[in-house]
Coordinates of C-alpha atoms and ligand atoms in Angstrom, one line a residue:
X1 CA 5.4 -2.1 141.0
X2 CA 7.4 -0.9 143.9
X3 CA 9.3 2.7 144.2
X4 CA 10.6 3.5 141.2
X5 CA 14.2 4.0 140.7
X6 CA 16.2 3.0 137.8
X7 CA 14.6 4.4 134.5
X8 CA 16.0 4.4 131.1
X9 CA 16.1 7.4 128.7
X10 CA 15.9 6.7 124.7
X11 CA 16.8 9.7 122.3
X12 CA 18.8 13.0 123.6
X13 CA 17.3 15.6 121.3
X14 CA 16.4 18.7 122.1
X15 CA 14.1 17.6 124.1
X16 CA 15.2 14.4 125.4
X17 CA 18.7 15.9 126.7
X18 CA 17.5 18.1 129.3
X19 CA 14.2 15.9 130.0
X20 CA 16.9 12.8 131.2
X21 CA 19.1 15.2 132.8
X22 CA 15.9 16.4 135.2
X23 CA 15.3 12.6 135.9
X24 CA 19.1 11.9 136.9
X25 CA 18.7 15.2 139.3
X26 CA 15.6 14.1 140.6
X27 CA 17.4 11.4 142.0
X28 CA 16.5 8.8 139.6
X29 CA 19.1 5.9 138.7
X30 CA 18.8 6.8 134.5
X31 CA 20.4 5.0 132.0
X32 CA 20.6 6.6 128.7
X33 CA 21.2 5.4 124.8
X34 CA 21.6 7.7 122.1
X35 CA 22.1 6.5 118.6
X36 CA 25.0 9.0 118.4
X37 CA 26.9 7.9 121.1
X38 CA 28.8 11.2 121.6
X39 CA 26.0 12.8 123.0
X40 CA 25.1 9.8 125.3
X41 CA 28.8 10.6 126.6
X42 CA 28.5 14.6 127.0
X43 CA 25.3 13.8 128.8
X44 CA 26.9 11.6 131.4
X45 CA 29.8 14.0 131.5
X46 CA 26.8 16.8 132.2
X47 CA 24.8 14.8 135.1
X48 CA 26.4 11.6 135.9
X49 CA 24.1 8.5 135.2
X50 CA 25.0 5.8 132.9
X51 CA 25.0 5.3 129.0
X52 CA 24.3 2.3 127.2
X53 CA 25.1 0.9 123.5
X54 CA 21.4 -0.4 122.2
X55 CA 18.0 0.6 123.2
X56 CA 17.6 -3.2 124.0
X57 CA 21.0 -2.6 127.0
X58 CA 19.9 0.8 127.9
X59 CA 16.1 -0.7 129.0
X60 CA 17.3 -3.7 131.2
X61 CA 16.4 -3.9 134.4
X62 CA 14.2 -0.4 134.5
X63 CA 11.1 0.3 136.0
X64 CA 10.4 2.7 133.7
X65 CA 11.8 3.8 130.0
X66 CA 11.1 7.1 128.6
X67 CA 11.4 7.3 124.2
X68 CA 11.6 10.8 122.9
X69 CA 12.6 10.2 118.6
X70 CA 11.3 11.9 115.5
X71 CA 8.7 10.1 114.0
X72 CA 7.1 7.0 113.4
X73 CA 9.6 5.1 111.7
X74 CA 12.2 6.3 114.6
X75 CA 10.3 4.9 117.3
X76 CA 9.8 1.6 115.2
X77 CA 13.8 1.3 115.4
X78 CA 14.4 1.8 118.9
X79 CA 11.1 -0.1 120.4
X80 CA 11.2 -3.1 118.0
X81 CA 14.1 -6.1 117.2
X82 CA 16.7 -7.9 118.8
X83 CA 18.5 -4.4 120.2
X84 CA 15.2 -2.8 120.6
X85 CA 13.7 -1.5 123.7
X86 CA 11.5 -4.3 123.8
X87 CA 13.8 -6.7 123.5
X88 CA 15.3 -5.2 127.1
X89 CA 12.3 -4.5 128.9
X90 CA 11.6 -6.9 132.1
X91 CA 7.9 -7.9 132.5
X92 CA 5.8 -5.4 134.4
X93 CA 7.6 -2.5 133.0
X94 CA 6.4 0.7 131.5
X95 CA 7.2 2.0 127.8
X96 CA 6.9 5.8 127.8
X97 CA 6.7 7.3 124.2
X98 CA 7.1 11.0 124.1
X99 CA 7.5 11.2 120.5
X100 CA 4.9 13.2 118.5
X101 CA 3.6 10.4 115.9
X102 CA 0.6 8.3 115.4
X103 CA -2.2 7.3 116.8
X104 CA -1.9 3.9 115.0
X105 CA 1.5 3.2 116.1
X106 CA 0.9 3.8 119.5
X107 CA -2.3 1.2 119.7
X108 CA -0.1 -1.2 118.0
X109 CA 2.9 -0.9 120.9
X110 CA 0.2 -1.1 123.3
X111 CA -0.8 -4.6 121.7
X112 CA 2.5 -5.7 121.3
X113 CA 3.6 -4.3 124.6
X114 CA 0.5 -6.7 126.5
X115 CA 1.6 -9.7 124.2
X116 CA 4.2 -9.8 126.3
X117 CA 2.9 -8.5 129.9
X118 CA 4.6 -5.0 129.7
X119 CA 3.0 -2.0 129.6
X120 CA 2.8 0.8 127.1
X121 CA 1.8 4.9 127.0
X122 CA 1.6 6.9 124.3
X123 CA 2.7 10.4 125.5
X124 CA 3.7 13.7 123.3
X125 CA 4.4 16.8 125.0
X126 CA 3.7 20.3 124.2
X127 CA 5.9 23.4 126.0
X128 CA 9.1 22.8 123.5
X129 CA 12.6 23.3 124.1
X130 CA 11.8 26.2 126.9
X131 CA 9.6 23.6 128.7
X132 CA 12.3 21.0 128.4
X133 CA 14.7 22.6 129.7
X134 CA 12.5 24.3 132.8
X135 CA 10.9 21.0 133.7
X136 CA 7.4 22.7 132.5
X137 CA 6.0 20.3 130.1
X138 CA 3.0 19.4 129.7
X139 CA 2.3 15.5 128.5
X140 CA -0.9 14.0 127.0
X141 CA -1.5 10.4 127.5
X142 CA -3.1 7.1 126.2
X143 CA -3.5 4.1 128.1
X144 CA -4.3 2.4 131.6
X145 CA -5.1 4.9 134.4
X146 CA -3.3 2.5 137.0
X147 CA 0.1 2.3 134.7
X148 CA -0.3 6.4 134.4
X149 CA -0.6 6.6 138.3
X150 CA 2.5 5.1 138.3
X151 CA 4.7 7.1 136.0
X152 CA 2.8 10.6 136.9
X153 CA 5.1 11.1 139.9
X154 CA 8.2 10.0 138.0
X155 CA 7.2 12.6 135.4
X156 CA 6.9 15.4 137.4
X157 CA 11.0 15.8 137.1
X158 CA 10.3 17.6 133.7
X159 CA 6.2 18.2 133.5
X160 CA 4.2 20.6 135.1
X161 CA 1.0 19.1 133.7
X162 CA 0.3 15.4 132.8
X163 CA -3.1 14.1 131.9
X164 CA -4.4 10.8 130.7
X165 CA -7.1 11.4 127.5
X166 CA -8.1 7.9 127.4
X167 CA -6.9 4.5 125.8
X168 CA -3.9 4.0 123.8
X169 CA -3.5 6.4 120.7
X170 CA -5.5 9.0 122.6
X171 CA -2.5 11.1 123.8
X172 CA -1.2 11.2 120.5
X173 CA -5.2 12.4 119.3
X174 CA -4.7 15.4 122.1
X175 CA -1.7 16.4 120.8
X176 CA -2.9 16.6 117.0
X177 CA -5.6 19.0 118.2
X178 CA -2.8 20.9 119.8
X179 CA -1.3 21.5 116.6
X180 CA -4.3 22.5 115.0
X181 CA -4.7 25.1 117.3
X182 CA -1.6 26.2 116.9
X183 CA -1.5 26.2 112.8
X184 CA -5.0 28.0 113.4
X185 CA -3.5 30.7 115.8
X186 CA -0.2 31.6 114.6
X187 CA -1.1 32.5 111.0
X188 CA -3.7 34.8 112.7
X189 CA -1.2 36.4 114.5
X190 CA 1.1 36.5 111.2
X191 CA -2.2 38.6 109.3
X192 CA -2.8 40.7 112.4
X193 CA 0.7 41.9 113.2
X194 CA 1.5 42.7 109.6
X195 CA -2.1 44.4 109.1
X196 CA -0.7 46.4 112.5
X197 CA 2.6 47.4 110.9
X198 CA 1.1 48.6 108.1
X199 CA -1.6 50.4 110.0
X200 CA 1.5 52.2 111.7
X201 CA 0.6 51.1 114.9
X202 CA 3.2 51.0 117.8
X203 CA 3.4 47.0 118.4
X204 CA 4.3 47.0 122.0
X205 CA 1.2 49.6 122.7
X206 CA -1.1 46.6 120.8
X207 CA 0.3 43.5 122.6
X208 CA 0.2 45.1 126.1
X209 CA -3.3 45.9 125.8
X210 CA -5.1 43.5 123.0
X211 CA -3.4 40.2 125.1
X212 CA -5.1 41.7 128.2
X213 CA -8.6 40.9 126.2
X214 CA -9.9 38.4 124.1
X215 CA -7.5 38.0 121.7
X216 CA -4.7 37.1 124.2
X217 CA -2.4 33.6 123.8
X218 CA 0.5 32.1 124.7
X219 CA 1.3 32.6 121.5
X220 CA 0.9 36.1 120.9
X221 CA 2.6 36.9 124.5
X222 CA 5.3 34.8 124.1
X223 CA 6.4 35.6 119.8
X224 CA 5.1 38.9 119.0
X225 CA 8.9 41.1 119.6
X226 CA 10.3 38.2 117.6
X227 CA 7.3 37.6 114.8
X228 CA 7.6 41.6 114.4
X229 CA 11.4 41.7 114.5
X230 CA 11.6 38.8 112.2
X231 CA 13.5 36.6 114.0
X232 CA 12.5 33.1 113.7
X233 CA 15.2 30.9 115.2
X234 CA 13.1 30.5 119.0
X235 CA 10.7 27.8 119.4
X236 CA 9.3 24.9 117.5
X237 CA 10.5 24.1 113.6
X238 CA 8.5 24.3 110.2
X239 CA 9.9 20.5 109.7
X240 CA 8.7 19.4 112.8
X241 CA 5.3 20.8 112.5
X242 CA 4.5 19.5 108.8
X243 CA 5.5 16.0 110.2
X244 CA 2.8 16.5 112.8
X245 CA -0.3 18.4 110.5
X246 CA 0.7 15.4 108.0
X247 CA -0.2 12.4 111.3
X248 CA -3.2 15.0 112.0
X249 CA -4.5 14.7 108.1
X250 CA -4.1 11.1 108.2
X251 CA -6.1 10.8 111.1
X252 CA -8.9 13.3 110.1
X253 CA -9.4 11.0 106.7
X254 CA -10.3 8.0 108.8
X255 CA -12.9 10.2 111.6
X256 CA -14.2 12.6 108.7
X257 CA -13.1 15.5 109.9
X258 CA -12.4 19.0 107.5
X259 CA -9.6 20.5 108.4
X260 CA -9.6 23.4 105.8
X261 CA -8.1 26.0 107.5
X262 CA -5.0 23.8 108.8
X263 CA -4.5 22.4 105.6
X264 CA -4.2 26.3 103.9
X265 CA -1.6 27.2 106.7
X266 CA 0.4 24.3 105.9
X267 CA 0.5 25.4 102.6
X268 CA 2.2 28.3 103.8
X269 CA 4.6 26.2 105.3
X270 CA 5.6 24.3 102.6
X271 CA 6.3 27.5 100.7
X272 CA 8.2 28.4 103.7
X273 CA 10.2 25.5 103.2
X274 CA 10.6 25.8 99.3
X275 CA 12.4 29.3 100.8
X276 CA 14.8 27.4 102.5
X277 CA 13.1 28.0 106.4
X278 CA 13.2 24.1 107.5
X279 CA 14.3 24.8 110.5
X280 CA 12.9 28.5 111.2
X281 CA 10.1 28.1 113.8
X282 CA 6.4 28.2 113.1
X283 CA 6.1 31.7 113.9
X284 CA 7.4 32.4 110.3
X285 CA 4.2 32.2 108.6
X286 CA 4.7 36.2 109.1
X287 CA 7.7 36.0 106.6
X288 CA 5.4 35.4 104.0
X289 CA 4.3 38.9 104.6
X290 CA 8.4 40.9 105.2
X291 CA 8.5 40.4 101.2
Ligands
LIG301 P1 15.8 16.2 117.7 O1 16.5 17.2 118.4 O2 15.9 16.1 116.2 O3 16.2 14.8 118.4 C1 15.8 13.6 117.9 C2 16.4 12.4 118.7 O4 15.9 11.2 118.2 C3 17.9 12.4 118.6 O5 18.4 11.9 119.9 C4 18.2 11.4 117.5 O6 19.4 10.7 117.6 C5 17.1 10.4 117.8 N1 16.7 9.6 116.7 C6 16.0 10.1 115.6 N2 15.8 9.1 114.7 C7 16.3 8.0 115.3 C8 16.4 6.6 114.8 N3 15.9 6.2 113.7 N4 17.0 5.7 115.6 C9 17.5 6.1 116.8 N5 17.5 7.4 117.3 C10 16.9 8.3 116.5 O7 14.2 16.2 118.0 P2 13.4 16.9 119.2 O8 13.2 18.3 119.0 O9 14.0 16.5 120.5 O10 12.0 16.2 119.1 C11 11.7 14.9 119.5 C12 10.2 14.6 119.4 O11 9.5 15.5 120.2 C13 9.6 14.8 118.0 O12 8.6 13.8 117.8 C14 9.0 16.2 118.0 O13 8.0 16.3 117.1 C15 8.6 16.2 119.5 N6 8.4 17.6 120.0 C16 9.4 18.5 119.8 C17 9.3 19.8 120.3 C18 10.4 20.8 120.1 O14 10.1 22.0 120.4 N7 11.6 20.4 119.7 C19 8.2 20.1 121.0 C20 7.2 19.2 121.3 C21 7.3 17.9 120.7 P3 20.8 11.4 117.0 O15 21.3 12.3 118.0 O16 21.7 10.2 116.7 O17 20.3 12.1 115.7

């Protein structure tokens, strides 16, 4: 492929939004579709580009289209039928899927994507809204190593990191161990930091000197004032996260793996979201504790 320049943009979440608008300042020709169209306007308004009225519009003629939806079913609207990213896509062109979803889905694009001698990569992202927004992402991939030298450098508008984990699906594997860890590491921090409160302990005094050793995290530096405040509106939601332990379940029936710990914390979430915390984020397992 030669120098990449016009790219398309597919979904304008929270994440997509400011992931396009790094692409259009990074001097990228982006073409964007939203399936509400108001957005798709306020984005153009916001950094210029273009918008267009179907996935299928939006892809034509691009080098490159990025895809950042919800879930599984999601992506299967926008990639798939007559208006469907597909449908656009020249030959030679790269499919970039951002979404969190399966590992299943994403070998199947890959098939259908070499059926017709285009080009596929599975690729979730983990930093959240903060990494959107300061280009800091970090993105796990499946697929060919020459088709992710190509869209590497085009990346690099909104990731820090990018590394591929293998064939198709395998970004999307990376990204369930990510959550894992996470599940794994926040409800540790919920049990510790209301063990500490009730220990009397002075919680700035702990974190400054505890995340110095062996128990520091990302996590533990970047939510303990608000886990111990009880604010839980910052980072990534309950919803979101039960969507992606319930891919990671899935998956761990069909390799054998126990996942007993995970499956306990996201428990806890559900009861979070029996309490009406949808869209609190996932350092409200502490919550469970504030009763
Ligand atoms: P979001 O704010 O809810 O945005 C979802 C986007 O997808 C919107 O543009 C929505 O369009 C579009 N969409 C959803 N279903 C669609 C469908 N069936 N057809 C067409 N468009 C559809 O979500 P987000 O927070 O950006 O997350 C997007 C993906 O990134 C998810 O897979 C999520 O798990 C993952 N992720 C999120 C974070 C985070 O911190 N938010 C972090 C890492 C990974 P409308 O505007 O019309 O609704």
């Amino acid at each position: 492929m030669a120098t990449v320049t016009k790219v398309a943009f597919i979904g304008l979440g929270v994440m997509g939004y400011p992931m396009a608008g790094h692409l259009q300042k990074a001097g990228f020709e982006v073409c964007v579709y939203n399936r509400t169209t108001a957005k798709a306007e306020q984005w153009q308004q916001e950094f210029g580009g273009s918008y267009a009225v179907t996935p299928a519009q939006a892809a034509q003629n691009c080098d490159i289209v990025f895809c950042c939806v919800g879930n599984d079913d999601d992506v299967r609207q926008v990639v798939l039928g007559d208006s469907g990213i597909f449908a656009g896509m020249n030959e030679n062109s790269i499919l970039v899927d951002h979404t969190t979803a399966s590992a299943e889905l994403a070998r199947e694009l890959d098939a259908i994507a070499k059926a017709q001698n285009k080009h596929f990569l599975d690729a979730p992202v983990s930093g959240g809204q903060a990494g959107a927004e300061n280009g800091a992402l970090t993105v796990m991939l499946g697929g060919e190593q020459e088709i992710f030298a190509q869209v590497k450098p085009v990346m690099a508008a909104y990731a820090k990191f990018s590394q591929l984990m293998g064939k198709a699906g395998s970004g999307q594997l990376a990204k369930m161990v990510n959550q894992i860890c996470i599940a794994g590491v926040v409800q540790g921090l919920a049990e510790a930091f209301n063990f500490a409160e009730r220990a009397g302990l002075d919680s700035e005094a702990l974190v400054q000197t505890i995340s110095k050793g062996a128990a520091g995290s990302w996590q533990m530096e970047n939510r303990y004032k608000t886990m111990f405040a009880g604010k839980y509106d910052f980072g990534f939601a309950v919803d979101w996260m039960r969507k992606d332990l319930a891919i990671a379940f899935a998956e761990a029936e069909k390799n054998g793996s126990e996942l007993p710990m995970t499956k306990m914390v996201d428990g806890f979430y559900q009861e979070i979201q029996e309490n009406g915390g949808n869209r609190w984020d996932t350092s409200s397992l502490i919550s469970r504790f504030k009763k």
